[in-house]
Amino acid sequence: MVGLLDGIRVLDLTRLLPGPLCSMHLADHGAEVIKIEDKKRGDYARSDMAFGISMSHLFHALNRGKKSVALDLSSSEDRDAFLKLLDSADIVMESFRPGVLDKFDLSHQMMRTRKPNLIICALTAYGQTGPRKDEPAHDNNMLGYVGIADQFPTIDGCAVPPNFQIADIAGGSLTALSAISMALVRRERTGEGATLDISLAEGAMCNAVIPFAMRQLHGHTPKAGQDVLTGMLPAYGFYPTKDDRQIAMGALEPKFWGAFCHLVNRPDLMAKGIALGPAAEEVKKELIALFRTKTYQEWGDILKAADACVTPVQTLDEVIEDPHIKNRGVVYEAEDPVDGPLLRLASPIVVDGERPRPEAPAPRHGEHTNAVIKENMKAS
């Protein structure tokens, strides 16, 4: 399989989650991704939570197939080595606070002047400009700031964050991936590089289109449980089974709601899928009672016959063993030379019927420093 990005070289100065996930997608599709790490510790996702193995499972998951070059950018020798790598690079990714690279005389402007067709992608919490540009933040801080956490369900009055990092991944990794892709297309057409300012908080906010639309409609954003997709409608939500598992009800369209009502022999509910107010609460009580009559497995067997957008809520263990997921090759096993066999999530991007399933391991700290720099010196 020929990678979509074969021949593209990425210098990735990012660490932890948002940047490395983005560059992993680039590497999966053929880009040469060189992690530029400081000499002292490097990307500390490597060592944090590395319980019983040499590198953490998160680091393994995010950095397969990349190369690691350890440099001290405050050293003139190492800075020169970085600049030589820059001359052969297509993309530079960084996630420092604004202005940090300026201290090493490696500003965005300087790099673009040296290499005008370079694409620089800078990922920060709040962007390169504005009053909050220098503030640190993690996912929950950003989600709180842009009004998304206000949409979360609560326990004892406090929001419960999902175990999916919305700002980091949807706002950061995937926004950066799309921006880099668009910049590569423009460069192919015009030869012009780009400097991309990716704010994770803004990326999350600009994808929160449903609450924004509801604010436009109502003049305010309804709280969790009071909006069309957060529990207001009987036809869209989660319901408990007899054995305290869950069923996901997504039968918004009349044809799906009708199919479900027919399946469970409840014609009396046929016109009530999108009931509102007290009527909706009555229908939800009926559904809770209905789903409580059978176990998760029993409902699973029944719902196989339904074309109704009503499905069991699986655990991750069940998903990994799911026949559809196995058929699609989403999860696979690869061997790390130190940590042994590891499960991996394949690329979600299927090209010409083929899904990349890279075997190359994640790099050790500075593993490729000498080889990459020597090779680059020869090439230049």
C-alpha atoms as one frame of an Amber mdcrd trajectory, in Angstrom:
protein
   0.000   0.000   0.000   1.371   3.407  -1.005   0.891   5.876   1.824  -0.951
   9.113   1.143   1.949  10.995   2.743   4.964   9.040   1.490   7.919  11.414
   1.168   6.595  13.951   3.699   8.948  14.679   6.621   7.517  15.971   9.915
   9.533  17.429  12.775   7.313  16.944  15.798   8.234  18.929  18.905   4.936
  18.164  20.652   4.421  15.789  23.579   1.704  14.146  25.652  -1.601  13.706
  23.718  -2.883  16.263  21.147   0.199  16.720  18.955   1.453  13.118  19.071
  -1.995  11.760  18.158  -2.106  14.069  15.131   1.415  13.122  14.007   0.591
   9.426  14.548  -2.146   9.735  11.921   0.423  11.349   9.607   2.918   8.540
  10.273   0.288   5.843   9.729  -0.187   7.142   6.196   3.461   7.265   5.208
   4.948  10.460   6.643   8.365  10.231   8.286   7.737  11.646  11.754  10.794
  12.636  13.754  10.090  13.394  17.407  12.393  16.214  18.494  12.779  15.681
  22.244  14.829  17.463  24.871  17.838  15.532  26.115  16.838  15.400  29.768
  13.486  13.667  29.824  11.876  13.921  26.450   8.161  13.286  26.054   7.147
  12.424  29.598   4.131  10.456  28.361   6.811   7.790  27.835   7.536   7.365
  31.546   4.340   8.583  33.218   2.042   5.644  33.996   4.603   3.119  32.681
   3.569   0.569  35.275   5.533  -2.662  34.869   6.699  -1.948  31.310   9.469
   0.183  29.832   7.176   2.784  28.256   3.558   3.627  29.041   0.752   2.105
  27.006  -0.347   5.635  26.109   3.079   6.412  24.655   3.067   3.146  22.713
  -0.407   3.997  21.386   0.545   7.497  20.211   4.058   7.102  18.845   4.278
   3.946  16.754   6.498   4.189  13.711   8.131   7.473  14.699  11.816   8.295
  15.169  13.204  10.014  18.261  15.985  12.602  18.055  17.138  14.158  21.330
  18.410  17.730  21.037  19.170  20.611  23.380  17.940  23.581  21.374  19.762
  25.987  23.690  23.026  24.484  22.411  24.332  26.091  19.223  25.474  22.698
  17.928  22.103  21.054  18.475  20.250  24.097  17.151  22.312  23.861  13.964
  21.442  20.164  13.731  17.757  21.078  14.044  18.073  23.710  11.304  19.667
  21.170   8.968  16.727  18.864   9.623  14.403  21.809   9.032  15.833  22.297
   5.543  14.570  18.843   4.552  11.276  19.027   6.469   7.797  19.668   5.144
   5.985  20.180   8.454   6.980  21.369  11.914   4.597  20.718  14.803   5.020
  22.382  18.180   2.944  22.779  21.326   4.969  25.222  23.400   3.397  28.310
  24.879   3.544  31.234  22.439   7.016  32.702  22.138   8.978  29.829  23.704
  10.691  28.928  20.429  11.707  32.584  20.027  14.081  32.086  22.972  16.051
  29.629  20.836  15.954  31.976  17.825  13.544  29.537  16.182  10.492  31.745
  15.784   7.800  30.838  13.291   8.828  33.804  11.176  12.492  32.788  11.239
  11.700  29.208  10.181   9.344  30.372   7.399  11.963  32.852   6.162  14.563
  30.093   6.032  12.135  27.701   4.315   9.159  29.548   2.748   7.258  26.383
   1.783   7.378  25.037   5.351   4.095  24.253   7.123   4.218  25.098  10.836
   1.409  23.818  13.039   1.340  25.332  16.531  -1.039  23.752  19.028  -1.844
  25.685  22.205  -4.704  25.821  24.658  -5.921  29.325  23.764  -4.058  30.351
  20.602  -1.039  32.476  19.680  -2.743  35.796  20.514  -5.244  37.172  23.024
  -5.308  37.767  26.791  -5.185  34.049  27.693  -2.484  32.986  25.234   0.137
  32.275  27.929  -2.130  30.344  30.289  -1.657  26.604  30.833  -4.655  24.264
  30.554  -5.687  20.647  30.430  -8.731  19.231  28.695 -11.195  19.906  31.512
  -9.974  23.515  31.886 -10.589  24.236  28.229 -13.965  22.481  28.182 -14.995
  24.516  31.190 -13.822  27.757  29.608 -15.694  27.344  26.298 -19.001  26.223
  27.819 -18.868  22.529  26.915 -18.460  21.219  30.469 -21.651  23.093  31.299
 -23.366  20.538  29.055 -22.075  17.512  30.983 -24.229  15.465  33.356 -23.468
  16.068  37.024 -22.958  14.120  40.217 -23.571  16.076  43.418 -23.734  19.253
  41.370 -20.360  18.836  39.603 -19.787  17.993  35.958 -18.562  14.478  35.176
 -15.896  14.622  32.421 -16.056  11.882  29.771 -13.094   9.549  29.279 -12.632
  11.028  25.810 -10.572  14.214  25.742 -12.786  16.466  23.639 -10.589  19.577
  23.538  -7.326  17.643  23.221  -8.511  15.300  20.477 -11.475  16.844  18.629
 -10.328  20.409  19.258  -6.591  19.758  18.888  -5.447  16.544  17.194  -8.151
  16.326  14.550  -8.378  20.067  13.907  -4.611  20.134  13.397  -4.779  17.092
  11.126  -7.365  18.732   8.878  -5.497  22.055   8.877  -2.206  20.384   7.920
  -3.959  18.459   5.146  -5.455  21.662   3.734  -2.092  23.432   3.953  -0.421
  20.576   2.052  -3.032  20.899  -0.708  -2.392  24.656  -0.998   1.362  24.115
  -1.030   0.978  21.568  -3.822  -0.948  24.156  -5.861   1.023  27.296  -5.060
   4.315  26.298  -3.426   3.392  28.430  -0.424   3.838  27.203   3.153   1.626
  28.119   6.098   1.696  28.942   9.788  -1.266  27.292  11.490  -2.507  28.635
  14.832  -4.566  25.834  16.409  -6.313  26.625  19.695  -7.590  23.437  21.308
 -10.254  25.359  23.218 -11.509  27.075  20.075 -11.383  23.809  18.138 -13.704
  22.252  20.707 -15.948  25.311  20.840 -16.310  25.578  17.070 -17.401  21.937
  16.879 -20.052  22.348  19.587 -22.634  23.164  16.934 -25.699  21.618  18.619
 -25.595  23.686  21.846 -24.724  26.771  19.786 -27.741  26.188  17.543 -29.964
  25.635  20.584 -28.764  28.921  22.062 -29.694  30.643  18.822 -33.115  29.036
  18.998 -33.938  29.513  22.692 -31.755  32.483  23.634 -29.865  30.248  26.083
 -28.228  26.835  26.161 -30.367  24.227  27.916 -28.703  22.285  30.718 -27.776
  18.630  30.344 -30.902  16.526  30.325 -33.005  19.387  28.987 -31.901  19.462
  25.340 -32.936  17.312  22.395 -29.760  15.208  22.441 -29.079  15.183  26.181
 -32.189  13.451  27.478 -35.178  15.651  26.745 -36.629  13.326  24.104 -37.734
   9.778  24.947 -36.416   8.546  21.588 -32.829   9.600  22.310 -31.052   8.472
  25.448 -29.844   5.520  27.510 -32.041   3.071  29.400 -31.120   0.474  32.064
 -31.718  -3.244  31.617 -32.786  -5.823  34.193 -29.128  -6.594  35.007 -28.075
  -2.930  35.190 -26.502  -2.732  31.742 -27.632  -0.093  29.243 -29.415   0.229
  25.918 -28.736   3.201  23.627 -31.937   4.595  22.131 -31.313   6.754  19.057
 -34.626   6.386  17.231 -35.113  10.073  16.407 -36.672   9.582  12.996 -40.308
   8.381  12.944 -39.410   5.318  10.860 -36.894   4.143  13.482 -39.152   4.904
  16.439 -42.012   3.147  14.669 -39.849   0.088  13.975 -38.899  -0.095  17.658
 -42.505   0.253  18.858 -43.582  -2.456  16.441 -40.752  -4.750  17.601 -41.711
  -4.467  21.279 -45.458  -4.501  20.568 -46.109  -1.021  21.964 -48.297   0.721
  19.368 -49.503   3.034  22.139 -46.060   4.716  22.122 -45.962   5.161  18.356
 -46.757   8.898  18.365 -44.718   9.743  21.467 -41.054   9.413  20.517 -40.464
  13.145  20.446 -42.934  14.071  23.173 -41.961  17.085  25.295 -42.362  18.161
  28.911 -44.525  16.037  31.245 -45.595  13.823  28.350 -41.950  13.002  27.632
 -41.333  12.090  31.252 -44.248   9.658  31.157 -42.907   7.985  28.019 -39.429
   7.723  29.545 -40.918   6.034  32.612 -42.612   3.553  30.295 -39.332   2.860
  28.513 -37.428   2.433  31.768 -39.994  -0.106  32.923 -39.901  -1.849  29.549
 -36.120  -2.205  29.360 -35.988  -3.342  32.995 -38.046  -6.437  32.054 -35.139
  -8.139  30.260 -31.405  -8.585  30.614 -28.772  -6.969  28.443 -28.241 -10.198
  26.501 -31.948 -10.738  25.997 -32.346  -7.226  24.620 -29.311  -7.732  22.431
 -30.890 -10.797  20.860 -34.212  -9.003  20.340 -32.695  -5.853  18.881 -30.728
  -7.755  16.241 -33.974  -7.918  14.290 -34.614  -4.175  14.579 -33.720  -1.563
  11.993 -34.347   1.113  14.573 -31.143   2.747  15.875 -31.520   0.973  19.224
 -28.419  -0.890  20.373 -26.766  -2.364  23.466 -24.055  -0.275  25.171 -20.909
  -2.379  24.994 -17.845  -2.296  27.228 -14.472  -1.788  25.580 -13.661  -5.455
  26.248 -16.773  -6.417  24.294 -15.963  -3.998  21.491 -12.505  -5.515  20.994
 -14.107  -8.952  20.533 -17.031  -7.651  18.456 -17.347  -9.497  15.105 -17.802
  -6.281  13.115 -14.737  -4.629  14.676 -12.727  -7.796  14.046 -13.938  -7.985
  10.466 -12.881  -4.376   9.871  -9.446  -4.918  11.435  -9.741  -1.989  13.832
  -7.780  -3.667  16.649  -4.587  -5.604  16.010  -1.496  -6.867  17.825   2.062
  -5.716  17.223   5.337  -6.644  18.891   7.489  -4.212  20.839  11.103  -5.414
  21.216  11.095  -4.707  24.965   7.476  -4.723  26.124   6.336  -7.615  23.953
   2.944  -7.960  22.223   0.681  -4.921  22.497  -2.833  -4.295  21.242  -3.133
  -1.343  18.895  -5.935   0.682  17.373  -5.465   0.871  13.610  -5.862   4.013
  11.543  -9.525   5.021  11.170  -8.752   6.182   7.631  -9.302   3.402   5.076
  -7.775   4.155   1.659  -8.723   2.212  -1.455 -10.109  -0.543   0.750  -6.930
  -0.845   2.821  -6.419   0.172   6.451  -2.861   0.925   7.646  -1.821  -1.375
  10.511   1.774  -0.276  11.233   4.070  -2.803  12.870   6.924  -0.405  13.709
   7.282   0.224  17.481   7.328   3.510  19.360  10.867   4.875  19.770  13.015
   4.939  22.873  14.233   8.372  23.996  16.807   9.625  21.486  16.971   6.231
  19.778  17.479   7.651  16.287  19.545  10.765  17.076  22.847   9.680  15.563
  21.367   7.877  12.569  19.015  10.697  11.549  21.562  13.474  11.982  24.303
  11.566  10.128  21.923  10.707   7.299  20.791  14.328   7.107  24.377  15.585
   7.026  25.124  13.295   4.063  21.978  14.402   2.235  22.838  18.096   2.645
